[in-house]
Amino acid sequence: MPKETFHRAGQWLPFYPMTPTLKATYQSIEGSIPKIPPKGRKADSVNGNFGGYKYNSNDPDCWWTYSMCTTPNVSGIPDDIAAVPEPNTLGYGFDDGPNCSHNAFYDYLLSNDQKATMFYIGSNVQQFPLEAQRALVDGHQICVLTALTNAEAFAELWYIVGVTPTCWRPPYGDVDNRIRAIANALGLMTIMWQFDSEDWLGIESVTKVNNNYMDLITAAQNGTFSTSGTIMLTHELTNFTMSEAVNFYDQVASAFSYLVPVGVALNVTAPYVEDGYTLPSFEEYIGGMHVVSATGSSGGDNSVPSVGGSSDGSGSSGSTTTGNSTNTSKSGAAKVSLDRVGSFASAVVLVAGIQFML
């Protein structure tokens, strides 16, 4: 498919023409997209800047940036995931990877047999493919961090990492009912957070970041999460953000009963479109099975993974490793045909066109 380009936020980004297939896909989901205009000026909003934008104080669009709303007031759109159902549990994860200097950080996670959810930026995956592949091999869950306007973010994850994620996080948490509807139509679960480390502010704000970590730790120690767990926003962005995660790891692990990938906390055992890649259930994970081997077939369906409530002990089927396994071979992992993945990627490519059409 020939590439074209369009100008957005001062940069030229790859784009794909609106083919008959994409038009048909758009028509199939058009009715589910609320008629809500994009918020703010594109050049500013892409960087999370909505200064001067006037919005109805009643929050009619469940706009997270305005009110941290996670429960859409439109039927058919699932709630955002901002917490986890398992008590005393932290949905552990990091944004903005992979990072070229991350090996020491991933080595640290590996040494603690700690798995996490990695929200990857497509361009970073393209720039650091081996780091992205390592995350998959190490047993981390991979999700997408994208504004849902750059189709290559999704394509790169499959072509380079080998999987198509079914979860995503909007940069700056900028999501409303319009974007949720598009994501939901494409089979993407929206994952947000309740606590913010603000580690992205950098070492100049180390005191503030440290205090934010301590606020989470104190809340856990005070029993705030005795009935259900939470999610904190942290980053793989820089050496500072990763160092902060390492420095506070022992304290966070002591304050919570369990640190697990978000998907594990939700009992999502099929985290990707492709069959064969599975996550352990929550009960399996806390029982010591931290990696389930990827040895299934590629002939399954394209359905959105179901999200369970508090664990009931049920696990995934198929071949699994036992004990505290920390590695799984990618050589036997199933891959679907390019045509199948291309269909999914084409649907995501459509989002870029949709957002500029609405």
Tab-separated table of C-alpha atoms in Angstrom:
chain	number	residue	atom	x	y	z
A	1	MET	CA	0.000	0.000	0.000
A	2	PRO	CA	1.650	3.298	-1.014
A	3	LYS	CA	2.426	5.670	1.789
A	4	GLU	CA	1.379	9.293	1.902
A	5	THR	CA	2.150	11.890	4.523
A	6	PHE	CA	0.298	14.569	6.388
A	7	HIS	CA	1.461	17.391	8.594
A	8	ARG	CA	0.599	17.187	12.271
A	9	ALA	CA	2.044	19.031	15.244
A	10	GLY	CA	5.055	20.221	13.286
A	11	GLN	CA	6.074	16.765	12.096
A	12	TRP	CA	5.547	14.716	8.959
A	13	LEU	CA	4.094	11.355	9.893
A	14	PRO	CA	3.481	8.299	7.717
A	15	PHE	CA	-0.112	7.838	6.637
A	16	TYR	CA	-2.076	5.435	4.457
A	17	PRO	CA	-4.770	6.275	1.898
A	18	MET	CA	-8.429	5.598	2.694
A	19	THR	CA	-8.842	2.410	0.660
A	20	PRO	CA	-12.200	0.691	0.044
A	21	THR	CA	-11.386	-1.754	2.838
A	22	LEU	CA	-10.729	1.035	5.289
A	23	LYS	CA	-13.855	2.872	4.211
A	24	ALA	CA	-15.899	-0.274	4.784
A	25	THR	CA	-14.343	-0.736	8.214
A	26	TYR	CA	-15.074	2.865	9.077
A	27	GLN	CA	-18.678	2.491	8.004
A	28	SER	CA	-19.004	-0.573	10.220
A	29	ILE	CA	-17.984	1.347	13.350
A	30	GLU	CA	-19.144	4.855	12.435
A	31	GLY	CA	-22.449	4.462	14.231
A	32	SER	CA	-20.711	3.636	17.504
A	33	ILE	CA	-18.566	6.798	17.536
A	34	PRO	CA	-20.175	9.651	19.474
A	35	LYS	CA	-20.381	12.937	17.591
A	36	ILE	CA	-17.872	14.738	19.757
A	37	PRO	CA	-15.439	17.260	18.254
A	38	PRO	CA	-11.730	16.886	19.048
A	39	LYS	CA	-10.635	18.994	21.996
A	40	GLY	CA	-8.140	21.832	21.826
A	41	ARG	CA	-5.811	22.798	19.028
A	42	LYS	CA	-4.087	19.783	17.468
A	43	ALA	CA	-0.632	21.342	17.696
A	44	ASP	CA	-1.123	21.844	21.445
A	45	SER	CA	-3.322	18.909	22.427
A	46	VAL	CA	-0.880	16.362	21.012
A	47	ASN	CA	1.481	17.512	23.785
A	48	GLY	CA	-1.195	17.469	26.457
A	49	ASN	CA	-1.685	21.227	26.419
A	50	PHE	CA	-5.338	22.298	26.610
A	51	GLY	CA	-4.771	25.776	28.001
A	52	GLY	CA	-7.512	28.177	26.971
A	53	TYR	CA	-9.847	25.413	25.813
A	54	LYS	CA	-13.383	25.997	27.089
A	55	TYR	CA	-15.255	22.876	28.135
A	56	ASN	CA	-18.639	22.231	29.744
A	57	SER	CA	-18.102	21.882	33.496
A	58	ASN	CA	-20.696	19.084	33.571
A	59	ASP	CA	-18.186	16.911	31.710
A	60	PRO	CA	-20.620	15.537	29.103
A	61	ASP	CA	-17.883	13.574	27.298
A	62	CYS	CA	-16.336	11.810	30.323
A	63	TRP	CA	-13.065	13.547	29.482
A	64	TRP	CA	-10.340	12.126	31.711
A	65	THR	CA	-8.061	15.127	31.238
A	66	TYR	CA	-10.758	17.348	32.743
A	67	SER	CA	-12.244	15.194	35.509
A	68	MET	CA	-10.357	11.856	35.580
A	69	CYS	CA	-13.638	10.282	34.470
A	70	THR	CA	-13.289	6.542	33.797
A	71	THR	CA	-16.960	5.543	33.514
A	72	PRO	CA	-18.324	6.521	30.092
A	73	ASN	CA	-21.864	7.859	30.032
A	74	VAL	CA	-22.444	6.274	26.621
A	75	SER	CA	-23.859	2.777	26.348
A	76	GLY	CA	-21.713	0.098	24.774
A	77	ILE	CA	-18.365	1.572	25.829
A	78	PRO	CA	-16.648	-0.299	28.683
A	79	ASP	CA	-15.181	1.518	31.657
A	80	ASP	CA	-11.524	2.414	31.642
A	81	ILE	CA	-9.265	0.255	33.781
A	82	ALA	CA	-7.775	2.509	36.468
A	83	ALA	CA	-7.605	-0.024	39.308
A	84	VAL	CA	-7.410	-3.790	39.693
A	85	PRO	CA	-9.893	-6.056	41.482
A	86	GLU	CA	-7.380	-8.060	43.502
A	87	PRO	CA	-6.887	-6.743	47.078
A	88	ASN	CA	-3.515	-5.340	48.137
A	89	THR	CA	-2.282	-5.629	44.561
A	90	LEU	CA	-0.437	-3.138	42.359
A	91	GLY	CA	-0.896	-3.353	38.603
A	92	TYR	CA	2.779	-2.851	37.853
A	93	GLY	CA	3.851	-1.215	34.598
A	94	PHE	CA	5.884	1.399	32.751
A	95	ASP	CA	5.179	3.864	29.933
A	96	ASP	CA	7.228	5.213	27.022
A	97	GLY	CA	9.523	2.272	26.319
A	98	PRO	CA	11.456	0.562	25.096
A	99	ASN	CA	14.505	2.513	26.188
A	100	CYS	CA	17.932	1.980	24.634
A	101	SER	CA	19.564	1.855	28.075
A	102	HIS	CA	16.930	-0.352	29.620
A	103	ASN	CA	18.895	-3.620	29.813
A	104	ALA	CA	20.105	-2.927	33.327
A	105	PHE	CA	16.529	-2.175	34.344
A	106	TYR	CA	15.149	-5.317	32.716
A	107	ASP	CA	18.007	-7.263	34.292
A	108	TYR	CA	16.883	-5.923	37.650
A	109	LEU	CA	13.284	-6.972	37.042
A	110	LEU	CA	14.511	-10.387	35.926
A	111	SER	CA	16.660	-10.795	39.046
A	112	ASN	CA	13.527	-10.217	41.132
A	113	ASP	CA	11.391	-12.486	38.928
A	114	GLN	CA	9.181	-9.430	38.462
A	115	LYS	CA	6.942	-9.079	35.420
A	116	ALA	CA	5.271	-5.832	34.384
A	117	THR	CA	3.054	-4.267	31.738
A	118	MET	CA	5.064	-2.257	29.218
A	119	PHE	CA	3.236	0.506	27.340
A	120	TYR	CA	5.381	0.858	24.240
A	121	ILE	CA	5.622	3.730	21.764
A	122	GLY	CA	5.716	2.429	18.194
A	123	SER	CA	8.628	4.611	17.100
A	124	ASN	CA	10.668	3.402	20.088
A	125	VAL	CA	9.936	-0.190	19.145
A	126	GLN	CA	11.229	0.518	15.654
A	127	GLN	CA	14.348	2.199	17.018
A	128	PHE	CA	15.089	-0.420	19.692
A	129	PRO	CA	13.660	-3.697	18.365
A	130	LEU	CA	15.856	-6.030	20.390
A	131	GLU	CA	14.818	-4.362	23.628
A	132	ALA	CA	11.155	-4.776	22.675
A	133	GLN	CA	11.681	-8.412	21.763
A	134	ARG	CA	13.426	-9.019	25.056
A	135	ALA	CA	10.389	-7.784	26.970
A	136	LEU	CA	8.234	-10.366	25.223
A	137	VAL	CA	10.752	-13.132	25.866
A	138	ASP	CA	11.116	-12.112	29.515
A	139	GLY	CA	7.379	-12.523	29.985
A	140	HIS	CA	6.280	-8.907	30.319
A	141	GLN	CA	2.880	-7.861	28.981
A	142	ILE	CA	3.092	-5.443	26.051
A	143	CYS	CA	0.491	-2.732	25.489
A	144	VAL	CA	0.449	0.319	23.234
A	145	LEU	CA	0.992	3.948	24.195
A	146	THR	CA	-0.400	5.978	21.323
A	147	ALA	CA	-2.605	8.919	20.498
A	148	LEU	CA	-4.436	6.580	18.094
A	149	THR	CA	-3.445	8.692	15.132
A	150	ASN	CA	-0.161	7.050	14.205
A	151	ALA	CA	-0.985	3.744	12.551
A	152	GLU	CA	2.640	2.643	12.447
A	153	ALA	CA	2.634	2.324	16.248
A	154	PHE	CA	0.520	-0.785	15.869
A	155	ALA	CA	2.130	-2.129	12.721
A	156	GLU	CA	5.617	-1.816	14.200
A	157	LEU	CA	4.677	-3.809	17.283
A	158	TRP	CA	3.650	-6.775	15.188
A	159	TYR	CA	6.321	-6.661	12.522
A	160	ILE	CA	9.155	-6.093	15.011
A	161	VAL	CA	7.985	-7.656	18.279
A	162	GLY	CA	5.713	-10.276	16.727
A	163	VAL	CA	2.478	-9.610	18.605
A	164	THR	CA	-0.574	-7.363	18.304
A	165	PRO	CA	-1.528	-5.939	21.723
A	166	THR	CA	-5.146	-5.634	22.821
A	167	CYS	CA	-4.574	-2.932	25.430
A	168	TRP	CA	-3.573	0.689	25.153
A	169	ARG	CA	-2.999	3.853	27.145
A	170	PRO	CA	-3.561	7.395	25.836
A	171	PRO	CA	-0.627	9.798	26.281
A	172	TYR	CA	-1.282	12.250	29.097
A	173	GLY	CA	-4.453	10.262	29.851
A	174	ASP	CA	-6.210	12.281	27.166
A	175	VAL	CA	-9.283	10.193	26.386
A	176	ASP	CA	-12.992	10.906	26.067
A	177	ASN	CA	-16.025	8.972	24.855
A	178	ARG	CA	-15.127	9.543	21.199
A	179	ILE	CA	-11.661	8.035	21.525
A	180	ARG	CA	-12.911	5.250	23.794
A	181	ALA	CA	-15.479	4.270	21.178
A	182	ILE	CA	-12.814	4.038	18.473
A	183	ALA	CA	-10.465	2.039	20.708
A	184	ASN	CA	-13.255	-0.296	21.770
A	185	ALA	CA	-14.303	-0.873	18.157
A	186	LEU	CA	-10.728	-1.933	17.414
A	187	GLY	CA	-10.610	-4.332	20.362
A	188	LEU	CA	-8.384	-2.219	22.604
A	189	MET	CA	-8.879	-2.080	26.363
A	190	THR	CA	-8.166	1.394	27.817
A	191	ILE	CA	-5.843	1.282	30.837
A	192	MET	CA	-5.445	4.381	32.998
A	193	TRP	CA	-4.155	4.917	36.555
A	194	GLN	CA	-5.113	6.222	40.001
A	195	PHE	CA	-1.696	7.320	41.284
A	196	ASP	CA	0.872	9.346	39.353
A	197	SER	CA	4.564	9.206	40.233
A	198	GLU	CA	5.199	12.237	37.993
A	199	ASP	CA	8.636	10.734	37.402
A	200	TRP	CA	8.584	12.157	33.886
A	201	LEU	CA	9.315	15.555	35.441
A	202	GLY	CA	12.910	14.420	35.801
A	203	ILE	CA	15.634	14.586	38.408
A	204	GLU	CA	14.983	18.288	38.979
A	205	SER	CA	11.738	17.217	40.668
A	206	VAL	CA	13.187	14.268	42.582
A	207	THR	CA	11.678	15.375	45.898
A	208	LYS	CA	8.192	15.550	44.404
A	209	VAL	CA	8.603	12.181	42.695
A	210	ASN	CA	9.887	10.579	45.903
A	211	ASN	CA	6.912	11.989	47.795
A	212	ASN	CA	4.522	10.573	45.202
A	213	TYR	CA	6.038	7.127	45.589
A	214	MET	CA	5.759	7.449	49.362
A	215	ASP	CA	2.106	8.493	49.075
A	216	LEU	CA	1.405	5.213	47.298
A	217	ILE	CA	3.397	3.205	49.814
A	218	THR	CA	1.711	4.888	52.775
A	219	ALA	CA	-1.740	4.313	51.281
A	220	ALA	CA	-0.947	0.628	50.884
A	221	GLN	CA	0.383	0.377	54.426
A	222	ASN	CA	-2.750	2.094	55.769
A	223	GLY	CA	-5.052	-0.499	54.219
A	224	THR	CA	-6.390	1.683	51.385
A	225	PHE	CA	-6.247	-1.290	49.025
A	226	SER	CA	-7.621	-3.953	51.368
A	227	THR	CA	-10.613	-4.633	49.116
A	228	SER	CA	-9.175	-3.866	45.676
A	229	GLY	CA	-5.838	-2.875	44.208
A	230	THR	CA	-4.582	0.063	42.178
A	231	ILE	CA	-2.402	1.222	39.288
A	232	MET	CA	0.368	3.828	39.396
A	233	LEU	CA	1.764	5.715	36.410
A	234	THR	CA	5.525	5.223	36.092
A	235	HIS	CA	7.880	5.397	33.133
A	236	GLU	CA	10.710	3.611	31.393
A	237	LEU	CA	11.464	6.983	29.832
A	238	THR	CA	14.894	7.894	31.236
A	239	ASN	CA	17.633	6.602	33.507
A	240	PHE	CA	16.071	8.696	36.260
A	241	THR	CA	12.598	7.157	35.950
A	242	MET	CA	14.032	3.650	35.903
A	243	SER	CA	16.351	4.411	38.817
A	244	GLU	CA	13.407	5.645	40.845
A	245	ALA	CA	11.555	2.395	40.135
A	246	VAL	CA	14.571	0.402	41.301
A	247	ASN	CA	15.145	2.575	44.373
A	248	PHE	CA	11.550	2.179	45.546
A	249	TYR	CA	11.003	-1.401	44.438
A	250	ASP	CA	11.633	-3.058	47.796
A	251	GLN	CA	9.422	-0.594	49.663
A	252	VAL	CA	6.597	-0.932	47.140
A	253	ALA	CA	6.879	-4.728	47.143
A	254	SER	CA	6.748	-4.758	50.943
A	255	ALA	CA	3.740	-2.429	51.103
A	256	PHE	CA	1.668	-4.511	48.664
A	257	SER	CA	0.960	-8.196	48.858
A	258	TYR	CA	1.421	-8.576	45.106
A	259	LEU	CA	3.045	-6.679	42.234
A	260	VAL	CA	1.785	-8.119	38.951
A	261	PRO	CA	1.248	-7.047	35.339
A	262	VAL	CA	-2.086	-5.322	34.825
A	263	GLY	CA	-3.321	-8.138	32.624
A	264	VAL	CA	-2.536	-10.699	35.320
A	265	ALA	CA	-4.423	-8.665	37.916
A	266	LEU	CA	-7.413	-8.640	35.552
A	267	ASN	CA	-7.104	-12.360	34.711
A	268	VAL	CA	-6.572	-11.573	31.031
A	269	THR	CA	-4.776	-14.729	29.950
A	270	ALA	CA	-4.848	-13.977	26.194
A	271	PRO	CA	-3.123	-10.575	25.921
A	272	TYR	CA	-2.584	-10.466	22.152
A	273	VAL	CA	-4.586	-10.954	18.975
A	274	GLU	CA	-2.359	-13.898	18.048
A	275	ASP	CA	-3.034	-17.249	19.661
A	276	GLY	CA	-0.318	-19.015	21.596
A	277	TYR	CA	0.865	-16.122	23.751
A	278	THR	CA	-0.677	-16.296	27.195
A	279	LEU	CA	-0.349	-14.665	30.583
A	280	PRO	CA	-0.776	-16.624	33.797
A	281	SER	CA	-3.960	-16.073	35.739
A	282	PHE	CA	-3.660	-14.151	38.987
A	283	GLU	CA	-3.780	-17.371	41.013
A	284	GLU	CA	-1.101	-18.928	38.832
A	285	TYR	CA	1.121	-15.875	39.131
A	286	ILE	CA	0.984	-15.580	42.903
A	287	GLY	CA	1.501	-19.340	43.042
A	288	GLY	CA	4.862	-18.970	41.296
A	289	MET	CA	4.063	-19.411	37.599
A	290	HIS	CA	5.241	-16.108	36.148
A	291	VAL	CA	5.562	-17.098	32.492
A	292	VAL	CA	3.270	-19.273	30.410
A	293	SER	CA	4.987	-20.574	27.302
A	294	ALA	CA	3.873	-19.466	23.841
A	295	THR	CA	3.275	-22.714	22.001
A	296	GLY	CA	-0.297	-22.488	20.763
A	297	SER	CA	-1.653	-22.449	17.227
A	298	SER	CA	-2.477	-19.404	15.132
A	299	GLY	CA	-5.933	-20.454	14.100
A	300	GLY	CA	-7.991	-18.830	16.831
A	301	ASP	CA	-10.443	-15.968	16.612
A	302	ASN	CA	-9.881	-12.236	16.835
A	303	SER	CA	-12.140	-11.640	19.820
A	304	VAL	CA	-11.371	-9.122	22.525
A	305	PRO	CA	-9.981	-10.855	25.637
A	306	SER	CA	-12.381	-11.099	28.504
A	307	VAL	CA	-11.594	-9.370	31.764
A	308	GLY	CA	-12.311	-11.264	34.927
A	309	GLY	CA	-13.080	-9.923	38.367
A	310	SER	CA	-11.348	-11.181	41.462
A	311	SER	CA	-9.608	-14.446	40.710
A	312	ASP	CA	-11.399	-17.744	40.937
A	313	GLY	CA	-8.362	-19.902	40.472
A	314	SER	CA	-9.032	-20.647	36.818
A	315	GLY	CA	-6.029	-20.654	34.532
A	316	SER	CA	-5.195	-20.781	30.874
A	317	SER	CA	-5.063	-23.955	28.838
A	318	GLY	CA	-2.252	-25.249	26.704
A	319	SER	CA	1.399	-25.911	27.321
A	320	THR	CA	2.814	-24.048	30.306
A	321	THR	CA	6.035	-23.783	32.190
A	322	THR	CA	6.077	-24.509	35.874
A	323	GLY	CA	7.739	-22.876	38.832
A	324	ASN	CA	9.354	-19.442	38.750
A	325	SER	CA	10.289	-19.558	35.103
A	326	THR	CA	11.671	-16.283	33.800
A	327	ASN	CA	12.246	-17.028	30.142
A	328	THR	CA	10.260	-18.480	27.284
A	329	SER	CA	11.452	-19.299	23.802
A	330	LYS	CA	10.138	-17.169	20.969
A	331	SER	CA	11.155	-19.690	18.337
A	332	GLY	CA	8.065	-21.814	18.876
A	333	ALA	CA	5.681	-18.915	19.362
A	334	ALA	CA	2.724	-18.846	17.038
A	335	LYS	CA	2.303	-16.095	14.450
A	336	VAL	CA	-0.736	-15.484	12.345
A	337	SER	CA	-0.540	-14.730	8.660
A	338	LEU	CA	0.343	-11.282	7.440
A	339	ASP	CA	-3.109	-11.058	5.899
A	340	ARG	CA	-4.755	-11.505	9.254
A	341	VAL	CA	-2.506	-9.048	11.025
A	342	GLY	CA	-2.794	-6.734	8.064
A	343	SER	CA	-6.540	-6.645	8.566
A	344	PHE	CA	-6.081	-5.604	12.168
A	345	ALA	CA	-3.405	-3.088	11.263
A	346	SER	CA	-5.637	-1.695	8.529
A	347	ALA	CA	-8.409	-1.192	11.055
A	348	VAL	CA	-6.000	0.730	13.247
A	349	VAL	CA	-4.708	2.704	10.275
A	350	LEU	CA	-8.324	3.725	9.863
A	351	VAL	CA	-8.221	5.557	13.177
A	352	ALA	CA	-5.875	8.157	11.745
A	353	GLY	CA	-8.342	8.851	8.987
A	354	ILE	CA	-11.317	8.796	11.329
A	355	GLN	CA	-9.846	11.345	13.703
A	356	PHE	CA	-9.191	13.787	10.901
A	357	MET	CA	-12.618	13.171	9.377
A	358	LEU	CA	-14.610	13.790	12.566
